[in-house]
XYZ file of C-alpha atoms in Angstrom:
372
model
C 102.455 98.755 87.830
C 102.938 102.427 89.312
C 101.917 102.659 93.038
C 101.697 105.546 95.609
C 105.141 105.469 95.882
C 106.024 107.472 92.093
C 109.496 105.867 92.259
C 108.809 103.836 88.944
C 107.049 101.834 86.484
C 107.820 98.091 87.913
C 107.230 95.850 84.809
C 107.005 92.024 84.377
C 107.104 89.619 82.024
C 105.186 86.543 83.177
C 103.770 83.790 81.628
C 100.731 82.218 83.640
C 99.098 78.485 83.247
C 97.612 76.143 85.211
C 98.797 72.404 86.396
C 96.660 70.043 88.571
C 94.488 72.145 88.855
C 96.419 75.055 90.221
C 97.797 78.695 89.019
C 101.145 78.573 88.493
C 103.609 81.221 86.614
C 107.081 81.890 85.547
C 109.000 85.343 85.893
C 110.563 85.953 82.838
C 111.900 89.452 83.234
C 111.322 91.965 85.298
C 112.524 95.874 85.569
C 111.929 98.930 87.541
C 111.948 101.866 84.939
C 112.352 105.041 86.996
C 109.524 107.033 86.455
C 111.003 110.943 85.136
C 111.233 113.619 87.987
C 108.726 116.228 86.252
C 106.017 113.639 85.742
C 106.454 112.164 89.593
C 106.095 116.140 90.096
C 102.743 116.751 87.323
C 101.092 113.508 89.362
C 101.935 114.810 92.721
C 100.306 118.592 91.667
C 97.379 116.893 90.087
C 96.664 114.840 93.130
C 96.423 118.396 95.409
C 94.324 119.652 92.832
C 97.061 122.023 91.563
C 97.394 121.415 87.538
C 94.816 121.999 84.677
C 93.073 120.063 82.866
C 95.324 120.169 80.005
C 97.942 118.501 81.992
C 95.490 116.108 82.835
C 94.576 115.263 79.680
C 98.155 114.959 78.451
C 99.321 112.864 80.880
C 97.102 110.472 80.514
C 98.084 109.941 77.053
C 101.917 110.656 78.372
C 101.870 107.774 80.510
C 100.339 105.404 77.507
C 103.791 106.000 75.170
C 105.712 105.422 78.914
C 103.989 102.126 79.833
C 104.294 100.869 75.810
C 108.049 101.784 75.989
C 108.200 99.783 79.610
C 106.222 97.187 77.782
C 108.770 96.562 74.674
C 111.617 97.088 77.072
C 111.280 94.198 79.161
C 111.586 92.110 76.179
C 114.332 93.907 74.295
C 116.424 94.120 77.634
C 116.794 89.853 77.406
C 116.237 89.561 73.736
C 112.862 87.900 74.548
C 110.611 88.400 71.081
C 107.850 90.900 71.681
C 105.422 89.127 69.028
C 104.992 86.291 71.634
C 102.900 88.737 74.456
C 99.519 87.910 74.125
C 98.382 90.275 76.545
C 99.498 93.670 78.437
C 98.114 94.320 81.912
C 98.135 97.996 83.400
C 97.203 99.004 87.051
C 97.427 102.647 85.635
C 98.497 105.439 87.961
C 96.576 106.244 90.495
C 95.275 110.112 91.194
C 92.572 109.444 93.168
C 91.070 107.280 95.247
C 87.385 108.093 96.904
C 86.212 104.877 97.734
C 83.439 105.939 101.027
C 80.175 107.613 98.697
C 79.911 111.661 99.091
C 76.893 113.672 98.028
C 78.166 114.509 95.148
C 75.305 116.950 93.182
C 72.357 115.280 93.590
C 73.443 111.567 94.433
C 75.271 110.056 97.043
C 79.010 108.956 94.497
C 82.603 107.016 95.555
C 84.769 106.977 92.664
C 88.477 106.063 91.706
C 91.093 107.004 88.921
C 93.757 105.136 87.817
C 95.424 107.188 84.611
C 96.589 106.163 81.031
C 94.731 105.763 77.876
C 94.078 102.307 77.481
C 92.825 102.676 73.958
C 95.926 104.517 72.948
C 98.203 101.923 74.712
C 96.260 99.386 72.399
C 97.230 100.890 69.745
C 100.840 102.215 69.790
C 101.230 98.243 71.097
C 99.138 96.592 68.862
C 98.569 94.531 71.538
C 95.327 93.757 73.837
C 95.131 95.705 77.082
C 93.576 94.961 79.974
C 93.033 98.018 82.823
C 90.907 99.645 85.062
C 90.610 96.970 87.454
C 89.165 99.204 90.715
C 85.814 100.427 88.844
C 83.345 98.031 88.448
C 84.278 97.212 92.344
C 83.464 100.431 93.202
C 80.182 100.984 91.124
C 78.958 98.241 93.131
C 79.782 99.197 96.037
C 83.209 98.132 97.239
C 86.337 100.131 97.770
C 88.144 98.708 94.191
C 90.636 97.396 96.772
C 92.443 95.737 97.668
C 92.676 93.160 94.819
C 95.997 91.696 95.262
C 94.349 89.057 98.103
C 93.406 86.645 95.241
C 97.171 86.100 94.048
C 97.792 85.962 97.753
C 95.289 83.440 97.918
C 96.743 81.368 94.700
C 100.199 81.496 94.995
C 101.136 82.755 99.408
C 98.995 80.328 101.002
C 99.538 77.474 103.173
C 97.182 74.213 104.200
C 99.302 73.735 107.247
C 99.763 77.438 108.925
C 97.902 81.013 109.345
C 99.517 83.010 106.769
C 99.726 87.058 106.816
C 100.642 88.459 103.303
C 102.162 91.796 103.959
C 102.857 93.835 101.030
C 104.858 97.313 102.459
C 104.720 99.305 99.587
C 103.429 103.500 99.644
C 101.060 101.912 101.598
C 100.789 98.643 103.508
C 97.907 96.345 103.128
C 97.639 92.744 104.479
C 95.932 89.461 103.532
C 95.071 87.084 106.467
C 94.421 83.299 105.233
C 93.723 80.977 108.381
C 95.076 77.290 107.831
C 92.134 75.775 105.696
C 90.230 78.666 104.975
C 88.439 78.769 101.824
C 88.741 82.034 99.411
C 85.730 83.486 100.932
C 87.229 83.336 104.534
C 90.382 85.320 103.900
C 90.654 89.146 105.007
C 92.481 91.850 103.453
C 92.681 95.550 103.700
C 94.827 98.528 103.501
C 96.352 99.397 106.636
C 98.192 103.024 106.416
C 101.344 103.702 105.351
C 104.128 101.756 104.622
C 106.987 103.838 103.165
C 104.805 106.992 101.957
C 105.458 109.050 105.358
C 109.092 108.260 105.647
C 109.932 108.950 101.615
C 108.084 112.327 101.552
C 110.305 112.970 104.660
C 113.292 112.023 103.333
C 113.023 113.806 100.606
C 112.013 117.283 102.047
C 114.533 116.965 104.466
C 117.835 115.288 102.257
C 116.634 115.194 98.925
C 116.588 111.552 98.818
C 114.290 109.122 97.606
C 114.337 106.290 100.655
C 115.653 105.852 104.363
C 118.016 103.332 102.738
C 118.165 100.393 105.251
C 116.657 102.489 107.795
C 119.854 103.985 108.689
C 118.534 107.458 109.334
C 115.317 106.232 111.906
C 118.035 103.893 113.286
C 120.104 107.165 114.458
C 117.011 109.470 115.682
C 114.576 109.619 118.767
C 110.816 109.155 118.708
C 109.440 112.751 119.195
C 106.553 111.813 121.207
C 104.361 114.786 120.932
C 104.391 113.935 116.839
C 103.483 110.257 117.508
C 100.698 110.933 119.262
C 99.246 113.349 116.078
C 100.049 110.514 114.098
C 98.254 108.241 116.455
C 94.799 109.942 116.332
C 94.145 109.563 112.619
C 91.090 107.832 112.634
C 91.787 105.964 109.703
C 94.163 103.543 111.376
C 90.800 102.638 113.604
C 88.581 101.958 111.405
C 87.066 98.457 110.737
C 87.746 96.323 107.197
C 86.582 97.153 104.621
C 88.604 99.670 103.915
C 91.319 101.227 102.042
C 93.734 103.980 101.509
C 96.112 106.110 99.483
C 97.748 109.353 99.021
C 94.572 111.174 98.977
C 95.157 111.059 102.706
C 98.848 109.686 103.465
C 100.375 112.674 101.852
C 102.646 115.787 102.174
C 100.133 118.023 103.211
C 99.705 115.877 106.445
C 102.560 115.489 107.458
C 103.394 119.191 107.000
C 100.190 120.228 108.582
C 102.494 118.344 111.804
C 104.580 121.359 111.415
C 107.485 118.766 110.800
C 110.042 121.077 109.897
C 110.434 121.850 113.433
C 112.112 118.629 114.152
C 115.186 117.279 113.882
C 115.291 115.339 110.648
C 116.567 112.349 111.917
C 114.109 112.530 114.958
C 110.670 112.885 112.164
C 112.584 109.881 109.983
C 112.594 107.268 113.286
C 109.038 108.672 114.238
C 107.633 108.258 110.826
C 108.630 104.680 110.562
C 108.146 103.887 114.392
C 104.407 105.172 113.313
C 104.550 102.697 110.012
C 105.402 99.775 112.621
C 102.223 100.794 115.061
C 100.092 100.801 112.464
C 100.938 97.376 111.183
C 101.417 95.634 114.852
C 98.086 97.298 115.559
C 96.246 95.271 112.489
C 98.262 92.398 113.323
C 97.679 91.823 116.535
C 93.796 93.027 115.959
C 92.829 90.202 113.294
C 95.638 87.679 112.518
C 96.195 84.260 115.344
C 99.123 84.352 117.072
C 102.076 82.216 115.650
C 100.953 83.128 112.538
C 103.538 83.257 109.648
C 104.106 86.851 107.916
C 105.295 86.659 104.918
C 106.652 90.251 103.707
C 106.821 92.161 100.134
C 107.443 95.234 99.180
C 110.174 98.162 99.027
C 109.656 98.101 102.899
C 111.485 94.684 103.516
C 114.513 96.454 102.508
C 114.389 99.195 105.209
C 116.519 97.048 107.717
C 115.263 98.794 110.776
C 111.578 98.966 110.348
C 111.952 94.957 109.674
C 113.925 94.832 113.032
C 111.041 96.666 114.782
C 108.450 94.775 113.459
C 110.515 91.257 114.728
C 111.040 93.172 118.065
C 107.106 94.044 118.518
C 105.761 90.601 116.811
C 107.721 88.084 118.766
C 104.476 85.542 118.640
C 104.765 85.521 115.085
C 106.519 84.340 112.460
C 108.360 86.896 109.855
C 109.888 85.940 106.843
C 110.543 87.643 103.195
C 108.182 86.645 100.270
C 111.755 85.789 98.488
C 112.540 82.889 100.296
C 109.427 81.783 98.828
C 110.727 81.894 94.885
C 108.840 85.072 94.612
C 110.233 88.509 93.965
C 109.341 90.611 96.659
C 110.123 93.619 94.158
C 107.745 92.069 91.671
C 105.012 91.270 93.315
C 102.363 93.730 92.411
C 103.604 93.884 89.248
C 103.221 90.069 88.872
C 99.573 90.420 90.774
C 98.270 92.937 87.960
C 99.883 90.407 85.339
C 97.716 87.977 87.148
C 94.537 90.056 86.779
C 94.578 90.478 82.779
C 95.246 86.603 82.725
C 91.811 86.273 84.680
C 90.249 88.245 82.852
C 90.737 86.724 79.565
C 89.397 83.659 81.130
C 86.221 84.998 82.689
C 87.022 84.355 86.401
C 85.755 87.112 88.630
C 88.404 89.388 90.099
C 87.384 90.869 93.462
C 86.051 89.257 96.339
C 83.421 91.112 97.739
C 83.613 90.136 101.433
C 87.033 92.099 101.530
C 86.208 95.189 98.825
C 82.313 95.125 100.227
C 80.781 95.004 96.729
C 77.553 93.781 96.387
C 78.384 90.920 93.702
C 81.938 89.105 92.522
C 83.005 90.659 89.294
C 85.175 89.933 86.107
C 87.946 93.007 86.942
C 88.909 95.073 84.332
C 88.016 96.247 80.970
C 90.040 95.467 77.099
C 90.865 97.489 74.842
C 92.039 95.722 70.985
C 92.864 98.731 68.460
C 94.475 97.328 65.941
C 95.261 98.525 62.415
C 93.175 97.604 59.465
């Protein structure tokens, strides 16, 4: 899995089966593989329509030798035998995301694009591949997101209490399950940002990748005249479905906030002071009170935002998806592990009341190119 965040290639090893009549899965192994500064730098030019279409082209195929690399790695790192993977599982990298249809020539088009040669990953693997999980959502209809709800639904939810899943990764997204509820009654949906904002911050300003444990926000001052930019995107607004990404959460808004006329430390505590609102908002909006959040993602570690979102949520419950034997680092990469394993047994993927396609779908498409 590669998010919005272009920090690294998270990679698990899981092995998925079912007991009384329930998913269940073990972690074997699991890495983050820091994803090489000039490629984070190709995606990042490709996504403001700034490279050719050579680069295009070649990263696509670059990123296939990266994810088989990942892919043999996180067995040779614990000396687990490679023959035994029946299955690899890519998200891909996302460059695009266009989910609400645009006349596009002469009919009205969304689309989405996830990068890397599946066919070529096939092959240097010699493995089957599973990926492109977001189109056949789309083509019908939906928003090819989120998908994660139906692990939530599997493996985060409780008969006894109103759950929140709340997965801060770029960007945050949230699955609601009410005590009860069925799989058709959850919601989910993206909900802005979740680190994006405050990384592309911290790097412009200090060259560094993360506020790590929110120590910078903890020493600035909301500049309110920025907040309230921040508070009129519309996007935040909007009603489920729906769904985000860098297309829009992305250095050339913030910038466009002439940010660089701030004191760092004074855009770092507004950025994630802005990340909090926009969660508390959605919250508040469409989960019960006394609900129990249960939070994964890079963003749990950013000690101050957590502390804000305790401080503003004081009718809910907030705990880590760890204390739950599940690696909050590893989720997503687990969830998309989880979608090649449904796949291969022909149980649709998406749940159209959340992505608002017009029909539940088997997610993904397979790719076996092995030598004769």
């Amino acid at each position: 899995m590669t998010g919005t965040s272009l920090d690294s290639v998270d990679t698990a090893l899981c092995k998925f089966y079912q007991e009384d009549g329930k998913y269940k899965f073990d972690l074997i192994n699991y890495n983050e593989y820091e994803l090489n500064r000039e490629i984070r730098a190709l995606i990042l030019r490709i996504i403001d329509n700034n490279a050719s279409i050579k680069e295009l082209s070649q990263l696509n195929f670059y990123l296939a030798h990266l994810f088989a690399d990942c892919s043999r790695r996180i067995c040779s790192d614990i000396n687990f035998n490679f023959d035994l993977v029946d299955l690899v599982s890519i998200h891909g990298q996302t460059i695009w995301h266009n989910p609400i249809p645009e006349l596009f020539v002469d009919r009205k088009i969304s689309s989405t694009l996830q990068l890397t040669s599946i066919s070529a990953l096939s092959t240097l693997l010699q493995k089957e591949v599973i990926g492109d999980f977001r189109s056949a959502d789309i083509a019908l209809g939906g928003h090819g997101a989120p998908i994660i709800p139906l692990f939530d639904y599997h493996f985060l939810k409780i008969q006894s209490e109103d759950v929140v899943a709340l997965n801060i990764g770029g960007i945050a997204n949230c699955t609601i399950m009410l005590k009860q509820s069925s799989i058709d009654d959850i919601q989910a949906f993206d909900i802005g940002p979740g680190n994006m904002l405050i990384d592309i911050a911290m790097s412009q300003f200090y060259d560094k990748n993360f506020d790590k444990n929110g120590e910078t926000a903890n020493s600035g001052m909301v500049i309110d005249e920025l907040m309230d930019k921040l508070k009129s995107i519309e996007y935040i607004y909007s009603n489920p479905p729906k769904s985000t990404g860098r297309e829009l959460f992305n250095e050339s808004m913030i910038n466009n906030f002439l940010i660089r006329k701030y004191k760092a430390e004074d855009v770092i505590r507004t950025l994630t002071e802005f990340t909090v609102y926009c969660i508390v908002y959605h919250i508040k909006k469409y989960a019960p009170i006394n609900s129990t959040i249960i939070v994964s993602g890079g963003g749990r570690k950013n000690l101050y935002l957590v502390k804000l979102l305790i401080n503003q949520l004081k009718y809910y419950k907030i705990s880590l998806i760890d204390d739950y034997s599940i690696n909050g680092d590893a989720k997503e990469a687990i969830c998309f592990a989880f979608m090649g394993y449904i796949n291969i047994l022909n149980i649709g993927g998406n749940l159209p009341k959340i992505t608002g396609s017009s029909s539940k779908l088997k997610l993904g498409i397979s790719a076996s190119n092995f030598i004769l």
